[in-house]
Coordinates of C-alpha atoms and ligand atoms in Angstrom, one line a residue:
M116 CA 193.7 103.9 102.5
A117 CA 193.1 107.9 103.0
E118 CA 191.0 108.3 99.6
N119 CA 188.1 105.7 99.2
N120 CA 186.8 106.9 96.0
I121 CA 183.4 106.4 95.0
T122 CA 183.8 104.4 92.2
K123 CA 185.9 101.9 94.4
I124 CA 182.9 102.2 96.7
V125 CA 180.5 101.4 94.2
S126 CA 182.2 98.4 92.6
F127 CA 182.8 96.8 96.2
C128 CA 179.0 97.0 97.0
R129 CA 178.0 95.6 94.0
R130 CA 180.3 93.0 93.7
R131 CA 179.9 92.0 97.2
G132 CA 176.2 92.6 97.2
F133 CA 175.5 95.1 99.3
I134 CA 173.6 97.1 96.7
F135 CA 172.3 96.3 92.9
G136 CA 171.3 99.4 90.3
G137 CA 167.5 99.7 90.5
S138 CA 165.6 97.8 87.5
E139 CA 169.0 96.9 86.6
I140 CA 168.3 94.1 83.8
Y141 CA 165.9 96.9 82.1
G142 CA 168.6 99.2 81.5
G143 CA 168.3 100.5 85.1
L144 CA 166.2 103.6 86.6
S145 CA 168.3 106.9 87.7
S146 CA 168.5 107.3 91.3
V147 CA 167.0 104.0 92.3
W148 CA 169.2 101.5 94.3
D149 CA 168.5 98.1 95.5
Y150 CA 170.1 96.5 98.5
G151 CA 171.4 92.9 98.2
P152 CA 171.3 90.4 100.4
L153 CA 174.3 91.9 102.6
G154 CA 173.2 95.1 102.3
A155 CA 169.9 94.8 103.6
I156 CA 171.1 93.2 106.8
I157 CA 173.1 96.4 107.7
K158 CA 170.2 98.4 106.5
K159 CA 168.0 96.4 109.0
K160 CA 170.5 96.4 111.6
I161 CA 170.9 99.9 111.6
K162 CA 167.0 100.6 111.6
D163 CA 166.6 98.1 114.4
I164 CA 169.6 99.9 116.3
W165 CA 167.7 103.3 115.9
W166 CA 164.5 102.0 117.0
K167 CA 165.9 100.5 120.0
T168 CA 167.8 103.5 121.5
Y169 CA 164.6 105.7 121.1
V170 CA 161.4 103.6 120.7
E171 CA 162.6 101.3 123.4
E172 CA 164.8 102.5 125.9
K173 CA 163.8 105.7 126.5
E174 CA 160.1 106.6 128.0
D175 CA 159.2 109.7 126.6
I176 CA 159.2 108.4 122.9
V177 CA 156.2 106.4 121.2
G178 CA 156.6 104.5 117.7
L179 CA 154.4 105.0 114.8
D180 CA 154.0 103.7 110.9
S181 CA 151.8 105.7 109.2
S182 CA 150.8 105.5 105.4
I183 CA 153.3 106.6 102.3
I184 CA 150.3 107.6 100.3
M185 CA 148.7 110.6 102.0
T186 CA 146.1 113.3 100.5
E187 CA 146.8 116.8 99.0
G188 CA 145.2 118.7 102.2
V189 CA 148.4 117.2 103.8
F190 CA 150.7 119.0 101.4
K191 CA 148.8 121.9 101.2
A192 CA 149.1 122.3 105.1
S193 CA 152.8 121.4 105.0
G194 CA 153.7 123.8 102.3
H195 CA 155.2 121.6 100.4
L196 CA 152.5 122.1 97.3
D197 CA 153.7 125.4 96.8
N198 CA 157.5 125.2 98.1
F199 CA 158.9 122.0 98.2
A200 CA 160.3 123.0 94.6
D201 CA 163.8 123.1 92.7
W202 CA 164.2 125.8 89.8
L203 CA 165.8 123.8 87.1
I204 CA 167.0 125.0 83.5
D205 CA 167.2 123.2 80.2
C206 CA 170.6 123.4 78.6
P207 CA 169.8 124.2 74.7
W208 CA 172.7 122.6 73.1
C209 CA 172.8 118.9 74.7
K210 CA 169.3 119.1 76.1
R211 CA 170.0 118.1 80.1
R212 CA 168.2 119.9 82.5
Y213 CA 170.0 120.9 85.7
R214 CA 169.1 122.2 89.2
I215 CA 170.6 126.1 89.0
D216 CA 172.0 126.2 92.1
K217 CA 174.0 123.4 91.5
I218 CA 175.9 124.5 88.2
E219 CA 178.5 127.2 87.5
K220 CA 177.4 130.8 87.0
I221 CA 180.0 132.4 84.6
D222 CA 178.4 135.9 84.5
K223 CA 174.9 137.5 85.1
D224 CA 172.1 135.3 83.5
L225 CA 175.0 133.2 81.8
Y226 CA 175.7 129.3 83.7
K227 CA 178.0 126.9 82.2
C228 CA 176.6 123.3 81.2
P229 CA 178.2 120.6 83.5
D230 CA 178.3 118.0 80.2
C231 CA 178.9 120.1 77.2
K232 CA 180.1 122.6 78.6
K233 CA 178.7 125.3 76.8
D234 CA 176.9 128.6 77.9
I235 CA 173.8 128.3 78.9
D236 CA 171.6 131.5 78.9
A237 CA 169.2 131.8 81.4
A238 CA 167.8 135.0 79.7
K239 CA 166.5 132.8 76.8
N240 CA 166.2 129.3 78.6
K241 CA 164.4 130.6 81.3
P242 CA 164.6 128.8 84.8
R243 CA 161.6 126.3 85.8
Q244 CA 160.5 125.3 89.2
F245 CA 159.5 121.7 89.2
N246 CA 157.8 120.3 92.1
L247 CA 159.8 117.7 93.7
M248 CA 156.8 115.3 94.8
F249 CA 155.4 112.2 93.4
K250 CA 151.7 112.7 92.6
T251 CA 149.5 109.4 91.9
N252 CA 146.0 108.8 91.0
T253 CA 144.1 107.0 93.7
S254 CA 140.5 106.5 92.2
A255 CA 140.0 103.4 90.5
T256 CA 139.3 105.6 86.7
E257 CA 141.5 107.8 84.5
D258 CA 138.4 110.0 83.5
N259 CA 137.9 111.1 87.4
P260 CA 141.2 111.3 88.9
Y261 CA 141.6 111.4 93.0
Y262 CA 144.9 113.0 93.6
A263 CA 147.3 111.5 96.1
Y264 CA 151.2 112.3 97.0
L265 CA 153.5 110.4 98.1
R266 CA 155.3 111.6 100.9
P267 CA 158.8 113.8 100.6
E268 CA 159.1 113.1 104.4
T269 CA 157.9 110.8 106.9
A270 CA 157.3 113.8 109.7
Q271 CA 154.4 114.3 108.1
G272 CA 152.1 111.2 109.3
I273 CA 153.2 111.9 112.5
F274 CA 151.8 115.5 112.8
I275 CA 148.6 114.3 111.3
N276 CA 148.2 111.8 114.0
F277 CA 149.7 113.9 116.9
T278 CA 146.3 113.8 118.5
N279 CA 145.7 110.3 117.8
V280 CA 148.8 109.5 119.6
L281 CA 148.2 111.8 122.5
N282 CA 144.6 110.5 123.1
T283 CA 145.2 106.9 123.0
T284 CA 148.9 106.6 124.8
H285 CA 147.2 109.4 127.5
R286 CA 151.0 110.7 127.7
K287 CA 152.4 114.3 128.3
L288 CA 154.5 116.4 127.1
P289 CA 158.1 116.3 125.8
L290 CA 156.9 113.4 124.1
G291 CA 158.3 112.1 121.1
I292 CA 156.9 110.3 118.3
A293 CA 159.3 108.0 116.1
Q294 CA 158.9 106.6 112.5
I295 CA 161.1 104.7 110.2
G296 CA 159.9 105.0 106.5
K297 CA 160.4 105.4 103.2
A298 CA 160.4 108.7 101.4
F299 CA 160.2 110.1 98.1
R300 CA 161.6 112.8 95.9
N301 CA 161.3 113.3 92.4
E302 CA 164.8 114.5 92.7
V303 CA 167.0 116.0 89.7
T304 CA 170.3 116.2 90.4
T305 CA 171.7 112.5 90.8
G306 CA 174.9 110.9 91.3
N307 CA 176.8 110.3 93.8
F308 CA 175.1 106.9 94.2
I309 CA 172.8 106.2 97.2
F310 CA 174.0 109.9 98.7
R311 CA 170.3 111.2 96.5
M312 CA 168.4 109.0 95.7
K313 CA 164.4 109.3 94.5
E314 CA 163.2 106.3 97.1
F315 CA 164.8 106.7 100.2
E316 CA 164.2 105.6 103.6
Q317 CA 164.1 107.8 107.0
M318 CA 164.3 107.6 111.1
E319 CA 162.7 110.6 112.2
I320 CA 161.4 111.7 115.2
E321 CA 159.0 114.4 116.1
Y322 CA 159.9 115.7 119.6
F323 CA 156.6 118.0 121.3
V324 CA 157.9 120.4 123.1
H325 CA 156.5 123.2 125.3
P326 CA 157.4 126.5 123.4
D327 CA 159.6 127.9 126.4
Q328 CA 161.9 124.5 126.0
A329 CA 162.3 124.1 122.6
Q330 CA 165.9 125.9 122.9
K331 CA 167.1 123.5 125.5
Y332 CA 165.7 120.7 123.6
Y333 CA 167.0 121.3 120.1
E334 CA 170.6 121.5 121.5
Y335 CA 170.1 118.4 123.2
W336 CA 169.0 116.6 120.2
V337 CA 172.1 118.1 118.3
D338 CA 174.6 116.4 121.1
E339 CA 172.7 113.0 121.1
R340 CA 172.2 112.1 117.5
F341 CA 176.0 113.2 117.2
K342 CA 176.7 110.7 120.1
F343 CA 174.9 108.1 117.7
Y344 CA 177.0 107.9 114.9
T345 CA 180.0 107.5 116.9
E346 CA 179.0 105.2 120.2
K347 CA 176.4 103.2 118.0
M348 CA 177.7 103.2 114.2
G349 CA 180.9 103.7 115.1
L350 CA 181.9 106.3 113.0
N351 CA 185.3 107.9 113.3
K352 CA 184.4 111.4 115.1
E353 CA 187.3 113.3 112.4
K354 CA 184.6 112.4 109.7
L355 CA 181.6 113.7 111.6
R356 CA 180.7 117.8 111.8
R357 CA 178.2 120.2 113.0
R358 CA 176.9 122.7 110.9
Q359 CA 174.5 125.4 111.7
H360 CA 171.9 126.7 109.0
S361 CA 172.1 130.1 108.1
K362 CA 169.0 132.3 108.1
D363 CA 168.4 132.2 104.1
E364 CA 169.2 128.5 103.6
L365 CA 166.7 127.4 106.4
A366 CA 163.6 125.0 105.0
H367 CA 160.3 126.8 104.7
Y368 CA 159.2 125.5 107.6
A369 CA 162.2 125.8 110.3
K370 CA 162.9 128.1 112.7
A371 CA 166.7 126.5 113.0
C372 CA 168.5 124.0 111.8
T373 CA 171.8 122.0 112.1
D374 CA 173.3 119.6 110.2
I375 CA 175.7 116.7 111.2
E376 CA 177.6 116.1 108.3
F377 CA 179.8 113.7 107.5
N378 CA 183.3 113.8 105.2
F379 CA 181.7 111.0 101.6
P380 CA 184.2 110.5 99.5
F381 CA 182.8 113.9 97.1
G382 CA 183.3 116.1 100.6
W383 CA 181.3 117.1 103.8
S384 CA 177.6 117.0 103.0
E385 CA 174.5 116.3 105.1
L386 CA 174.1 113.1 106.9
E387 CA 170.9 114.4 109.3
G388 CA 169.1 117.9 110.0
I389 CA 168.0 118.6 113.7
A390 CA 165.1 121.0 112.7
N391 CA 163.6 123.3 115.1
R392 CA 160.6 123.2 113.5
G393 CA 158.3 125.8 116.0
D394 CA 154.6 125.5 115.6
F395 CA 154.4 125.6 112.0
D396 CA 153.1 121.8 111.5
L397 CA 150.6 121.7 114.0
T398 CA 148.8 125.5 112.9
Q399 CA 149.1 124.9 109.6
H400 CA 147.3 121.6 110.0
S401 CA 144.8 122.6 112.6
R402 CA 144.4 125.6 110.1
V403 CA 143.8 123.6 106.8
S404 CA 141.8 120.3 108.7
K405 CA 139.6 122.7 110.8
K406 CA 141.1 120.3 113.7
D407 CA 142.0 121.6 117.1
L408 CA 145.8 120.2 117.4
A409 CA 146.6 122.3 120.5
Y410 CA 147.8 120.4 123.9
F411 CA 146.2 121.1 127.3
D412 CA 148.4 121.1 130.2
N413 CA 146.4 119.5 132.9
A414 CA 148.9 120.8 135.5
T415 CA 149.3 124.4 134.5
K416 CA 145.6 124.8 132.8
Q417 CA 147.4 126.3 129.7
K418 CA 146.3 125.5 126.2
F419 CA 149.3 125.7 123.6
I420 CA 150.4 124.4 120.0
P421 CA 153.5 122.7 120.6
Y422 CA 156.9 123.4 119.2
V423 CA 158.7 120.4 117.4
I424 CA 162.5 119.8 117.3
E425 CA 162.9 117.2 114.9
P426 CA 166.7 114.7 114.5
S427 CA 165.7 113.6 110.8
A428 CA 168.5 110.7 109.7
G429 CA 168.0 109.4 106.7
V430 CA 169.0 105.2 106.4
D431 CA 170.4 105.3 103.2
R432 CA 173.2 107.9 104.0
T433 CA 173.9 106.4 107.5
F434 CA 174.4 103.1 105.5
F435 CA 176.7 105.2 102.6
S436 CA 178.9 106.9 105.8
I437 CA 179.5 103.3 107.3
I438 CA 180.4 101.6 104.3
C439 CA 182.6 104.8 103.4
D440 CA 184.2 104.7 106.9
S441 CA 184.8 101.2 107.3
Y442 CA 186.2 100.2 104.0
H443 CA 189.9 99.7 104.0
E444 CA 192.6 98.8 102.0
E445 CA 196.0 97.1 103.6
E446 CA 199.3 95.9 102.2
V447 CA 199.7 92.3 103.9
K448 CA 202.5 90.1 102.1
G449 CA 202.6 92.2 99.4
K450 CA 198.9 91.9 98.1
I451 CA 196.2 94.3 98.8
R452 CA 193.8 92.9 101.9
V453 CA 190.2 94.7 101.6
V454 CA 188.4 94.7 104.9
L455 CA 185.5 96.0 106.4
K456 CA 186.1 97.3 109.9
L457 CA 182.4 97.5 110.7
K458 CA 181.4 98.1 114.2
P459 CA 180.8 94.4 115.2
N460 CA 176.5 94.9 116.0
L461 CA 176.4 96.1 112.6
A462 CA 178.1 93.3 110.7
P463 CA 175.9 90.8 108.8
Y464 CA 177.8 87.7 110.4
K465 CA 179.7 87.7 113.8
I466 CA 181.7 84.5 113.1
A467 CA 182.4 82.5 110.0
I468 CA 183.1 78.5 110.1
F469 CA 185.4 76.6 107.8
P470 CA 186.9 73.4 107.8
L471 CA 190.4 73.5 106.7
L472 CA 190.0 70.6 104.0
K473 CA 187.0 70.3 102.3
N474 CA 187.8 66.4 101.5
K475 CA 187.7 65.2 105.1
P476 CA 184.6 64.4 106.2
E477 CA 185.5 64.3 109.8
L478 CA 186.5 67.9 109.5
V479 CA 183.5 69.1 107.5
S480 CA 181.4 67.0 110.1
L481 CA 182.5 68.7 113.1
A482 CA 182.9 72.3 111.5
K483 CA 179.0 71.7 110.6
N484 CA 177.7 70.5 114.1
L485 CA 180.2 73.7 115.5
F486 CA 178.2 76.4 113.0
Y487 CA 174.8 74.1 113.7
D488 CA 175.4 75.0 117.4
I489 CA 176.5 78.6 116.8
K490 CA 174.1 79.7 114.6
N491 CA 171.4 79.7 116.9
K492 CA 173.4 82.0 119.0
L493 CA 175.2 84.6 116.8
P494 CA 174.5 85.4 113.4
A495 CA 177.1 82.7 111.7
F496 CA 178.2 82.0 108.0
Y497 CA 179.6 78.6 107.1
D498 CA 181.8 78.0 104.2
D499 CA 183.8 75.4 102.4
T500 CA 184.2 76.5 99.0
G501 CA 187.6 77.8 98.3
A502 CA 191.0 77.2 99.9
I503 CA 191.2 79.0 103.4
G504 CA 193.2 82.2 102.5
K505 CA 189.8 82.9 99.9
L506 CA 187.9 82.3 102.3
Y507 CA 189.2 84.7 105.0
R508 CA 189.6 87.3 102.2
R509 CA 185.7 87.1 101.6
Q510 CA 185.1 87.7 104.9
D511 CA 187.2 90.4 105.8
E512 CA 185.5 91.8 102.9
I513 CA 182.1 91.7 104.5
G514 CA 183.0 92.8 108.0
T515 CA 183.1 89.4 110.1
P516 CA 184.4 89.9 113.1
F517 CA 186.2 86.9 113.6
C518 CA 186.9 83.1 111.5
V519 CA 186.9 79.9 113.1
T520 CA 189.2 76.9 111.3
V521 CA 188.9 73.3 112.2
D522 CA 191.8 71.3 111.0
V523 CA 193.3 68.0 111.2
D524 CA 194.3 69.1 115.2
S525 CA 190.9 69.7 116.0
L526 CA 189.7 66.2 116.2
T527 CA 192.3 65.0 118.5
D528 CA 192.7 68.3 120.7
K529 CA 188.9 69.5 120.2
K530 CA 190.6 73.0 119.6
V531 CA 190.2 75.3 116.6
T532 CA 191.6 78.5 115.5
I533 CA 190.1 81.6 115.6
R534 CA 191.0 84.4 113.8
D535 CA 190.6 87.9 114.9
R536 CA 189.5 90.3 111.5
D537 CA 191.2 93.4 112.5
T538 CA 194.5 92.5 113.9
M539 CA 194.9 88.7 112.0
Q540 CA 196.3 87.4 114.8
Q541 CA 195.2 83.8 115.9
E542 CA 194.0 81.9 119.0
R543 CA 193.6 78.8 119.8
V544 CA 190.2 77.9 121.4
A545 CA 188.5 74.9 122.6
I546 CA 185.3 73.7 120.8
D547 CA 183.0 74.0 123.6
E548 CA 184.5 77.7 124.4
V549 CA 184.1 79.3 121.2
F550 CA 180.7 80.7 121.8
N551 CA 181.8 82.4 124.8
F552 CA 185.1 83.6 123.7
V553 CA 183.7 85.2 120.6
D554 CA 180.7 86.5 122.7
N555 CA 183.0 88.0 125.2
K556 CA 185.2 89.6 122.4
L557 CA 182.2 91.2 121.0
G558 CA 181.2 92.7 124.3
Ligands
GAP2 N1 161.5 116.0 107.7 C1 162.8 116.7 107.7 C2 163.4 116.5 106.3 O1 162.9 115.5 105.7 P1 165.6 116.6 104.7 O2 166.9 117.2 105.4 O3 165.3 117.2 103.9 O4 164.9 116.9 106.0 C3 166.4 114.6 106.2 O5 166.0 114.9 105.2 C4 167.3 113.5 105.5 O6 166.7 112.1 105.0 C5 168.5 114.1 105.4 O7 169.4 114.6 106.1 C6 169.2 112.8 104.6 O8 170.1 111.9 105.5 C7 167.7 112.0 104.1 N2 167.6 112.5 102.7 C8 166.8 113.2 102.5 N3 166.7 113.4 101.1 C9 167.5 112.3 100.5 C10 167.4 111.9 99.1 N4 167.0 112.1 98.2 N5 168.1 110.2 99.4 C11 168.6 109.7 100.3 N6 168.4 110.3 101.5 C12 168.2 111.6 101.8

């Protein structure tokens, strides 16, 4: 299918239990989504692969798990209290609120309401700034509040722990600190499914380097992260591109930034940003906290504030791009087959096992024994709740690479039929060899 439109993807994700609306039975909560059983598995796999690639396999990166709630000082220093805001305008006719940079300007001070299509006069309906952070009271009483904020990026937890990590791990630069975790933004522009949510998850690395090496590592991380999406997430290269930010679109902390964009159903949009944050954050936190966050290089006897290169990825956008890229509709014998051509490392189940006839106890028992045997070695699924064609279709839709059918002949020849998700080719394989066969093909 050439155009995976968004409505189709959303209803597919709901129908197969990948993603549900947030607070749904109470009427829903805008831009908040819950991951269902299969969505939760894929999401966890994305995070596990990222963590393994960077924290476990690289020598110069350590992990961190900092808190979501942080004190006001953190965000005063980081600039989020002053700068992390959108300009919003209210439509006087339909009373809806919009980000002014996202709606059509039709003349000086005149905008078109995207919903009721009437004119909004910005001279009369003055745009107002709206901070995106969620504020919360951490004191036990309402009359003596102590305000804190839910982090809008995981990064700040890394910066404020920079010296803790250095002192406890005795590492030298270059050093990366990696973190996966939730971030919160009271986003006003909504829609586009899980692309822009109020609660989402990030996978961020703050890579601390000597300022002279910042450009080299910035280029390294842009290439490295691009490769991650094609090689580890299986995304089609044609649907990915790099886009460098112009000076006027840079975030308040960034010296340079390159987005890796994916061609989503609604067009090219940011999947990840790789920024050169310079020494902005550590300088700011040193100044506001009055703690010395400079690094001392024992070899050169030089003391300096490191520069930071930040590859910042969204778990949810990665998930979204994987679903969009792998969703296919194919015509098979006059019917549409929906197949999720996931890279096998991301598939919730690697193998599904069915008895051809569920009313034959010997077949059911043979199939179940095979399932229990394989299940300890590979994520496997057993199903006998439908006709074989239906069982294949269900597994195609959730991306299971191999389906195994146990039939009457299996009782005598001790062989089963293995069907490949993508080619639909079938092969007869000895029961004892099923695990090796699938394991070899999965690579
Ligand atoms: N620490 C840098 C930072 O947070 P960002 O470009 O604002 O930079 C990084 O966010 C990534 O986090 C984005 O590329 C995107 O994948 C994800 N992200 C940001 N806001 C999001 C939102 N509201 N919903 C879902 N993902 C979001």
